Coordinates of C-alpha atoms and ligand atoms in Angstrom, one line a residue:
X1 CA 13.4 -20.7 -3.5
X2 CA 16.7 -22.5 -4.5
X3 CA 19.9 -20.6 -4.3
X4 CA 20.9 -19.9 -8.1
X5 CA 17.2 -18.3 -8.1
X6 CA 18.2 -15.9 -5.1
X7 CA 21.1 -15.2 -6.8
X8 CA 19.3 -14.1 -10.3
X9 CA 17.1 -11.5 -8.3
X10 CA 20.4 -9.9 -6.4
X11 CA 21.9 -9.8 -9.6
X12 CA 18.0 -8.1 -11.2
X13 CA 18.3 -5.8 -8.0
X14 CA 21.8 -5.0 -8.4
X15 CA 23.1 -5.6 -11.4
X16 CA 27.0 -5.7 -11.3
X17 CA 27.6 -3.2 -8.8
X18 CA 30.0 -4.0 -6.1
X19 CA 27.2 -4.8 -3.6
X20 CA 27.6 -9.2 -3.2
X21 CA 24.8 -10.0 -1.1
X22 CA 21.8 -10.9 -2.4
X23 CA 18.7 -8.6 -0.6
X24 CA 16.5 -11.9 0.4
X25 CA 19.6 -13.7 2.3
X26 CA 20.7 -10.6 3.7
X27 CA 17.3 -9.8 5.1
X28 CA 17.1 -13.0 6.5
X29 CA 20.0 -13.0 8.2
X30 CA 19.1 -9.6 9.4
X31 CA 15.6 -10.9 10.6
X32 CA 17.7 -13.7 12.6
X33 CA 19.6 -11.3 14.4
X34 CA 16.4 -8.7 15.2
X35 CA 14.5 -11.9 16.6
X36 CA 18.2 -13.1 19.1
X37 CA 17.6 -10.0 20.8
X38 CA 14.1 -9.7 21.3
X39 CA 14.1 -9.1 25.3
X40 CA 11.6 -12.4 26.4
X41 CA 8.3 -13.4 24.7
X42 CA 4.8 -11.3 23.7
X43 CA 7.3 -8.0 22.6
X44 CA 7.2 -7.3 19.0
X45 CA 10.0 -4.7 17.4
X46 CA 8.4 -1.5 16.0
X47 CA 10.8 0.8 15.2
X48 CA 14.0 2.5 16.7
X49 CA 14.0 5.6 19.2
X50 CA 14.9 8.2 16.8
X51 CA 16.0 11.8 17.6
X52 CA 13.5 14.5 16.0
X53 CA 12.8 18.8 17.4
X54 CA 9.8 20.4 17.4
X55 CA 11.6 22.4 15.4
X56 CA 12.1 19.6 12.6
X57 CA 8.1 19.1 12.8
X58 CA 7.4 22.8 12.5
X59 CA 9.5 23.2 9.2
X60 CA 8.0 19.7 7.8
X61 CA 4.4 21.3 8.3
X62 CA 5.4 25.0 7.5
X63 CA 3.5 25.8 11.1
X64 CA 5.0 27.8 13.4
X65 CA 5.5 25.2 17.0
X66 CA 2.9 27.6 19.1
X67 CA 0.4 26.6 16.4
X68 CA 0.1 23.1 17.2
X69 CA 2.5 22.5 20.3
X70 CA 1.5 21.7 23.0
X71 CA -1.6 20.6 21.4
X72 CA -0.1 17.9 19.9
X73 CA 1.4 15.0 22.0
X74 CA 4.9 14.2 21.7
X75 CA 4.1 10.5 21.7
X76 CA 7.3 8.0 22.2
X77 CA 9.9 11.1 22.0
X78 CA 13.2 9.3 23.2
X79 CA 14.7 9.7 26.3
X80 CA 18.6 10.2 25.9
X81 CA 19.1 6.4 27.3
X82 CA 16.7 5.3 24.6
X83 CA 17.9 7.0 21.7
X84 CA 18.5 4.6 19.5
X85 CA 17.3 1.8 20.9
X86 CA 14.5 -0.5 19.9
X87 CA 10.7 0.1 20.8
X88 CA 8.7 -2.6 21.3
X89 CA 5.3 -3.5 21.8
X90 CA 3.0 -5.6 23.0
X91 CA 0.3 -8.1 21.1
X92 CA -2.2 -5.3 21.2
X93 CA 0.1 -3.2 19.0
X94 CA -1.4 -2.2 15.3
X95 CA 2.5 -3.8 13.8
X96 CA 2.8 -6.6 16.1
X97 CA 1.9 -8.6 13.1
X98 CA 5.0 -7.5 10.9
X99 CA 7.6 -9.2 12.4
X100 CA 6.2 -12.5 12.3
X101 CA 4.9 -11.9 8.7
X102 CA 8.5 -10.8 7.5
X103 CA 9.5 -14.2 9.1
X104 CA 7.0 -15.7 7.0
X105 CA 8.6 -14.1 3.9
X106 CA 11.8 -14.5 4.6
X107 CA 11.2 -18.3 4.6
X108 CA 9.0 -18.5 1.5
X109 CA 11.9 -16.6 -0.1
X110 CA 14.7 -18.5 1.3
X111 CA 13.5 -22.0 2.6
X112 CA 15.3 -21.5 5.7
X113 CA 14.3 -23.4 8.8
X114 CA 14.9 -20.8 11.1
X115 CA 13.1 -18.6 9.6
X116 CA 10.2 -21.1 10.1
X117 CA 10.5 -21.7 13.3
X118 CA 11.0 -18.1 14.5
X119 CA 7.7 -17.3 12.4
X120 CA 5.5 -20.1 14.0
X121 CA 6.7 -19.3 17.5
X122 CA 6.3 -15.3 16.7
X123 CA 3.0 -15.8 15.4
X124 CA 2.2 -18.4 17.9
X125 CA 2.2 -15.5 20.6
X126 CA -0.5 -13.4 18.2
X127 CA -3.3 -15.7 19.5
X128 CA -5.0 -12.8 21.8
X129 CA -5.0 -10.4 19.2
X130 CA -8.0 -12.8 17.3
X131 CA -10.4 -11.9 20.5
X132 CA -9.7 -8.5 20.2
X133 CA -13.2 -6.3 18.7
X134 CA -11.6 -2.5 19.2
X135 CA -9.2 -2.3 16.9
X136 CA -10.0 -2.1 12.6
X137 CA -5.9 -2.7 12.6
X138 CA -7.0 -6.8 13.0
X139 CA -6.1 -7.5 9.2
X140 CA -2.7 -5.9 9.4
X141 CA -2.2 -8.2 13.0
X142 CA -3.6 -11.4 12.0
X143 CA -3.7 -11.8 8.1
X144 CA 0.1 -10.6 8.1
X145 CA 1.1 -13.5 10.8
X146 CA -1.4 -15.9 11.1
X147 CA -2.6 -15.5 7.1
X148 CA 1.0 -16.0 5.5
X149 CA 1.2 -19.1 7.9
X150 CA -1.7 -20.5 6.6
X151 CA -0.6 -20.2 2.8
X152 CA 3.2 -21.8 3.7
X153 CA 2.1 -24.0 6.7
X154 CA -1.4 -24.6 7.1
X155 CA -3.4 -26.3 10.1
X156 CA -7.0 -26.4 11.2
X157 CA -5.7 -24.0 14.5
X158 CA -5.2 -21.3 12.6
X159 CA -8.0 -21.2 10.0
X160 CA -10.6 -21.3 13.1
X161 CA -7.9 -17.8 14.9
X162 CA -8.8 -16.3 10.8
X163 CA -12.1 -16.8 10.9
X164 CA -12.7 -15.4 14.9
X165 CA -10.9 -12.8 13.7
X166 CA -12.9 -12.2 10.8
X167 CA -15.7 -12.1 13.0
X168 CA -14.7 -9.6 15.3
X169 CA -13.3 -7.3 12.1
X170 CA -16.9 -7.4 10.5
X171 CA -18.3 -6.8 13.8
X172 CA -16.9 -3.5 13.5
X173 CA -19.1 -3.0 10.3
X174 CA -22.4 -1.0 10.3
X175 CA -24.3 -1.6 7.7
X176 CA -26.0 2.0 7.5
X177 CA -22.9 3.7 7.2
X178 CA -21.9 1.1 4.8
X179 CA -17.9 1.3 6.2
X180 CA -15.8 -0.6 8.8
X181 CA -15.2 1.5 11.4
X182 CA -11.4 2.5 12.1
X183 CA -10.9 4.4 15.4
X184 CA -12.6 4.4 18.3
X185 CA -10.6 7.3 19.5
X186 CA -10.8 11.2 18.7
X187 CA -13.1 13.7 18.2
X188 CA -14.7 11.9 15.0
X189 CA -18.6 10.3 14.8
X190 CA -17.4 7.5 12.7
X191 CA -13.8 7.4 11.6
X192 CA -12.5 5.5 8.7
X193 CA -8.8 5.5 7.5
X194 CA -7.2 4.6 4.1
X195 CA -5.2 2.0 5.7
X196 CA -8.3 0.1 6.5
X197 CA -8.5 -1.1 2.7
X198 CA -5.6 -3.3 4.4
X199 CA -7.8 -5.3 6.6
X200 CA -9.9 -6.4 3.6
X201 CA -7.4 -9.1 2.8
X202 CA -8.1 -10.7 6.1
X203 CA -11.9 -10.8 5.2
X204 CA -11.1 -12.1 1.4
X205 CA -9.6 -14.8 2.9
X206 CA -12.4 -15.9 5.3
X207 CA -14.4 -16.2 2.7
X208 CA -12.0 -18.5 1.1
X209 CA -11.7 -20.8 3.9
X210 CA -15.3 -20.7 5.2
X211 CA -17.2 -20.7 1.6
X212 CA -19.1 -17.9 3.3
X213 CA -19.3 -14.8 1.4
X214 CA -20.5 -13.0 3.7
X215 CA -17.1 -11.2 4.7
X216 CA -16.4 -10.6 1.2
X217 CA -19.4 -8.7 0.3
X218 CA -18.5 -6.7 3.3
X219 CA -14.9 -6.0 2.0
X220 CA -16.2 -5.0 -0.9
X221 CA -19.1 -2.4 0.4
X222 CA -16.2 -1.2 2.3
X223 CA -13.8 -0.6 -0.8
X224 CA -17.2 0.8 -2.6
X225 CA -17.7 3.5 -0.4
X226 CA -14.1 4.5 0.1
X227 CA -13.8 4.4 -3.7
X228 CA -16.5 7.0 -3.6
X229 CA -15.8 9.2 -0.4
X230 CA -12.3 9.2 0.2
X231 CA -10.7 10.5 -3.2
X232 CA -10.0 14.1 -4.7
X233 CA -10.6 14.3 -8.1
X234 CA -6.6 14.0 -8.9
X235 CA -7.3 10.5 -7.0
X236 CA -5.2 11.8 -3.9
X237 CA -6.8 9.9 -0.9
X238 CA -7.6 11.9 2.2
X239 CA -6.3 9.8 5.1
X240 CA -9.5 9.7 8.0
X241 CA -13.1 10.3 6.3
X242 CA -15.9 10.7 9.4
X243 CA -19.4 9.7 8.7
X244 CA -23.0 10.6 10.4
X245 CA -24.8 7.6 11.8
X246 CA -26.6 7.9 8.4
X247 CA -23.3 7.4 6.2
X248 CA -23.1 10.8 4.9
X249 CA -20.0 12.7 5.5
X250 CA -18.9 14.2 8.1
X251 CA -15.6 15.3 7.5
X252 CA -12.3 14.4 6.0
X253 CA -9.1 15.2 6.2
X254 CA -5.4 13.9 7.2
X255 CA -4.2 13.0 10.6
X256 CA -0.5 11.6 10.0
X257 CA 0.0 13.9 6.7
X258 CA 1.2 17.2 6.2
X259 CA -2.3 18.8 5.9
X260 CA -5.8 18.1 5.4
X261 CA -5.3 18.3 1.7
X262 CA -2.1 16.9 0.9
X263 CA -1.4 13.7 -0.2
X264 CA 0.5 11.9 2.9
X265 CA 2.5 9.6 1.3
X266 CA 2.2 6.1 3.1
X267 CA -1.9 6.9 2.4
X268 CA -1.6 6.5 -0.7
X269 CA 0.6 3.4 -1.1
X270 CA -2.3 2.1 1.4
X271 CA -5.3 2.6 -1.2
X272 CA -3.2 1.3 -4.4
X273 CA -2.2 -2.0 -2.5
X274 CA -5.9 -1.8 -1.6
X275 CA -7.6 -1.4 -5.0
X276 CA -5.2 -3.9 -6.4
X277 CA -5.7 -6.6 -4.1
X278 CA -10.0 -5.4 -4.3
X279 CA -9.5 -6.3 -8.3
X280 CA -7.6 -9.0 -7.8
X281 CA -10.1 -10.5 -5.6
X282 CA -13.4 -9.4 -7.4
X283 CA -12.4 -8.8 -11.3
X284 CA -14.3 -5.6 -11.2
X285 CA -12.9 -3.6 -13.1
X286 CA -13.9 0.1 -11.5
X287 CA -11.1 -0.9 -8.6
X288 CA -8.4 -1.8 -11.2
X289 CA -9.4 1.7 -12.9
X290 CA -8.6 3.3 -9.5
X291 CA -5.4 1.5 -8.6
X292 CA -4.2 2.7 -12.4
X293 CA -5.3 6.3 -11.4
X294 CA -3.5 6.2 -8.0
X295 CA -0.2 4.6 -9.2
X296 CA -0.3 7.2 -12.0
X297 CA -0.5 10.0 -9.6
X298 CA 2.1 8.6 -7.2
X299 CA 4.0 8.3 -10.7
X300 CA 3.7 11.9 -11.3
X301 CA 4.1 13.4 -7.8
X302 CA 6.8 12.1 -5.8
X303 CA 9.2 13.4 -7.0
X304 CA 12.8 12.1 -5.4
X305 CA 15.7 10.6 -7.4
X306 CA 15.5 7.4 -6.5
X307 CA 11.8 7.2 -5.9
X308 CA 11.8 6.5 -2.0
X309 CA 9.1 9.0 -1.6
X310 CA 8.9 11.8 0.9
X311 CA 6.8 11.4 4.2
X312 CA 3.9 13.5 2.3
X313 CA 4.3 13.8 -1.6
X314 CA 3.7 17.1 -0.5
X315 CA 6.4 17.6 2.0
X316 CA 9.0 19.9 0.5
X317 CA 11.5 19.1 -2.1
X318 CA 14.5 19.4 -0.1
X319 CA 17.9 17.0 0.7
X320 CA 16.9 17.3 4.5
X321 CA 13.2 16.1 4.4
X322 CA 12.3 12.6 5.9
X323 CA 11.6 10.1 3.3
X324 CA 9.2 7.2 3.7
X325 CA 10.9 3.6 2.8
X326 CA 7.6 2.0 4.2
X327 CA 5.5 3.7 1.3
X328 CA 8.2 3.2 -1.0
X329 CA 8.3 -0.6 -0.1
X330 CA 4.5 -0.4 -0.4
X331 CA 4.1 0.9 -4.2
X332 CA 6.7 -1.3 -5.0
X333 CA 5.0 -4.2 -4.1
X334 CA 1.4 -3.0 -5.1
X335 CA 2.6 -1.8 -8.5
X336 CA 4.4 -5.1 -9.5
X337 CA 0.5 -7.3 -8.9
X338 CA -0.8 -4.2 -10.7
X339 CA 1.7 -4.8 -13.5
X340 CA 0.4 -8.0 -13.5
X341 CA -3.3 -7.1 -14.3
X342 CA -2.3 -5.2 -17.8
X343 CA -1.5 -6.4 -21.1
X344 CA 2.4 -6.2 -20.9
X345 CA 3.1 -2.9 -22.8
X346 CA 0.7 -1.0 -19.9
X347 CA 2.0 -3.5 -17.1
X348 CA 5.6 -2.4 -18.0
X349 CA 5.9 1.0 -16.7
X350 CA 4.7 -0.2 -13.3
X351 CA 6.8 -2.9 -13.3
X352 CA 10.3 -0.8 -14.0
X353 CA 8.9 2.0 -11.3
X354 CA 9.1 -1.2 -8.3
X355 CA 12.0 -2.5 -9.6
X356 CA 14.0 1.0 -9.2
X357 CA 12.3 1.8 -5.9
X358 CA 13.5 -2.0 -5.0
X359 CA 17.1 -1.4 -6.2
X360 CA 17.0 1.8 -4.0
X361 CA 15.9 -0.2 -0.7
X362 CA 18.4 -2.7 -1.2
X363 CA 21.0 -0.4 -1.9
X364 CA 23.0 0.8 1.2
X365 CA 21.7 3.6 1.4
X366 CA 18.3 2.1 2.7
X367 CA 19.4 -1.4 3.4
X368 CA 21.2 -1.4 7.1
X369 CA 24.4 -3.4 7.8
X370 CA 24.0 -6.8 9.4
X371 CA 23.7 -5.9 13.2
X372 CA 23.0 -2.8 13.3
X373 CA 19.6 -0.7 13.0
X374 CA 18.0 -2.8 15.7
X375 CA 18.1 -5.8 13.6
X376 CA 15.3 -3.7 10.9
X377 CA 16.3 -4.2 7.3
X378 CA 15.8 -0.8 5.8
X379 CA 16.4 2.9 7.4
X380 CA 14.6 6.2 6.7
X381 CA 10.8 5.5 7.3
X382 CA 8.5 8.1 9.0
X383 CA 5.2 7.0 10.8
X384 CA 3.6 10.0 12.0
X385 CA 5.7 12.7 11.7
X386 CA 2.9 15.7 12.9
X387 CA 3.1 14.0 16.1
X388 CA 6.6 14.2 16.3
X389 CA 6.6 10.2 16.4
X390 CA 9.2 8.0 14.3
X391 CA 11.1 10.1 12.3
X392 CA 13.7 8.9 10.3
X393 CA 13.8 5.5 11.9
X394 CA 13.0 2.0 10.7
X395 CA 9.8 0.5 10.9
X396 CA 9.0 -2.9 10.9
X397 CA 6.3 -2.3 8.5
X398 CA 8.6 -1.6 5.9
X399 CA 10.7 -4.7 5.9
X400 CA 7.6 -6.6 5.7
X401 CA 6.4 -4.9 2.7
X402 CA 9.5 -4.6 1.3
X403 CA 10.1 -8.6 1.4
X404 CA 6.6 -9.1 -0.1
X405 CA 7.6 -6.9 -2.7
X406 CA 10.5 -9.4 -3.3
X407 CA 8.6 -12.4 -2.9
X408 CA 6.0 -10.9 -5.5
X409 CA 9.1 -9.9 -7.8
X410 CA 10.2 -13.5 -7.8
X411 CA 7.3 -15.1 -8.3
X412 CA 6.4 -12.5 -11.4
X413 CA 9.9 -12.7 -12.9
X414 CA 9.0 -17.3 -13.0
X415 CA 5.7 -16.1 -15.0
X416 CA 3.7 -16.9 -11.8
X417 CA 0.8 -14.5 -10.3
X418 CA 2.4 -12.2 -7.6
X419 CA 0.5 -13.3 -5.3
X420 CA -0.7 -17.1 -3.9
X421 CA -3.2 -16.0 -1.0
X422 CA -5.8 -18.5 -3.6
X423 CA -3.2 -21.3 -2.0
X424 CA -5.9 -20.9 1.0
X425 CA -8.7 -23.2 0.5
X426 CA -11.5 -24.4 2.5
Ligands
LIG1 N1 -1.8 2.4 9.8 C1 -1.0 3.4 10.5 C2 0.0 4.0 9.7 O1 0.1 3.8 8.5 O2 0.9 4.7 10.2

């Protein structure tokens, strides 16, 4: 993207506030820094070591601590020399795709070279991940790295790492349940997550490069049966839904949420990006009726100022209560291709809602200084807060999807589709 382009969407995003940088640059030279202090190859960034109490988790879930602690592990709590450091990960990791992908991003929305390079050598170091058959997270791992690459830089190597990968994500597919299987952890028969509508893109784009459909069709009996099991009736998503070897039901409810029936907030940014991207892909026009319904209720219940959502829309309304950049990064960048799909009168509404949530992330008040924050762009995610884990931290997850949400901001503002994943071709 050429510079006086750049400087139109920091002027959209900021208008003529004091603020000079524009977000995409900044990121970038965020994402350069994050990347010179990566310790040695094959760790990815994840998130900082962030300070949270048992007691902070009890009066988020409105539980008194005997009730679920010790029960519940304290996964990843710091240790006083690792507060505030970095956590990384390994390959194996479900974000260790992020990074690379924001790379990606950061290059389509800047044409820097260094962005480039980093990306291709991040991504590079994602090869194991395509053998990998116990994980549904593949499509976050591989289509966020090695599928950006392949619509800004493609080769025949990575379209045969997509397709293995594609392989072993279908793999994970049974047909008489009729899902993709998520977990294979916990007390579950056959869990199934929200996020998994995710991994669909992976399979979408399989198709696209192989001329095989078969991966496809599975996406789309997977987004079927979610449609039909994994929904209240005010379109709230529950966030696991276990099924019998028969695919009937076995239970639902919400692992990373406030409770079983709330409406954790990330969960439902997961299954509007999901329906979106399922109409965009098929032109049926039940999943562009969902993703309406779900960015409508997201519309109505959260419930913040400046629409960075809480960590459950359910969490109480409070100053103190952890918010959620990463959803807010990923309705932004859901509702601007759902804008998209409307005539423009309907599009409109979603369109304004990303662009405020977007002026909010790139406002200081999300948007961390150059060099500090671990090298993360934005502040004030939450991954799992019932399990005391990543609290008020950043989380590479939500730079990525807050950069796509640029990228698809730009593109939509030049009266192009926000997305170009039909770039990929056999
Ligand atoms: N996919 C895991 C999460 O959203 O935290």
């Amino acid at each position: 993207m050429k510079k006086t382009l750049l400087s139109a969407l920091g002027m959209l995003l900021f208008g003529t506030t004091a603020v000079a940088a524009n977000p995409a640059d900044a990121a970038a030279d965020q994402l350069a820094y994050q990347v010179s202090q990566i310790p040695g190859p094959g760790k990815f960034p994840r998130a900082l070591f962030t300070d949270y109490s048992i007691g902070e988790v009890a009066y988020q879930l409105e539980r008194e601590p005997k009730d679920f602690y010790p029960q519940i592990e304290l996964r990843n709590h710091p240790t006083l020399k690792e507060f505030n450091t970095v956590r990384y990960h390994n390959y194996r990791d479900w974000t260790s795709g992020f990074l690379p992908g924001s790379l990606w991003l950061a290059y389509e929305l800047t044409g820097r070279d260094d962005m480039r390079r980093a990306a291709t050598e991040l991504t590079n170091q994602l090869l194991p991940v395509s053998y990998m058959k116990d994980t549904h997270d593949l499509g976050f791992m591989v289509n966020c790295s090695y599928g950006n690459a392949l619509r800004l830089a493609p080769s025949d190597s990575i379209k045969a790492v997509i397709v293995r990968t594609a392989d072993n994500l279908i793999s994970r597919f049974d047909p008489k349940v009729g899902v993709i299987r998520s977990w294979d952890f916990g007390p579950w028969n056959y869990p199934v997550i929200i996020d998994n509508m995710m991994n669909l893109e992976l399979l979408f784009n399989a198709s696209r490069l192989t001329g095989d459909s078969k991966y496809r069709d599975i996406a789309l009996k997977h987004a079927d049966k979610t449609l039909k099991c994994h929904f209240r009736p005010d379109f709230t998503s529950y966030h696991v839904v276990s099924y019998t070897p028969d695919g009937s039901i076995e239970s639902r409810g919400t692992f990373q949420g406030k409770a079983d029936e709330s409406a954790w907030s990330r969960g439902q940014g997961w299954a509007l990006y999901g329906y979106t991207e399922c109409y965009r892909e098929s032109g049926r026009k039940e999943y562009l009726e969902q993703a309406r319904h779900i960015a409508d209720m997201i519309m109505e219940r959260n419930v913040t100022e400046d629409l960075i959502p809480y960590w459950d829309l359910d969490a109480r309304n409070e100053p103190t209560t952890p918010r959620d950049a990463s959803a807010g990064a990923l309705y932004a960048a859901a509702m601007i291709e759902l804008s998209t799909m409307l005539p423009e009168k309907e599009g409109k509404k979603y369109l304004d809602y990303a662009e405020k949530i977007l002026a909010a992330l790139a406002s200081p008040q999300y948007t961390a200084e150059q060099g500090t924050n671990g090298g993360f762009i934005l502040k004030h995610s939450t991954g799992s807060l019932p399990h005391g884990s990543e609290i008020d931290t950043p989380l590479n997850y939500a730079d990525y999807y807050y950069l796509e949400a640029l990228v698809r901001l730009d593109r939509v503002k030049k009266g192009l589709p926000a997305t170009s994943w039909d770039k990929i071709k056999k």
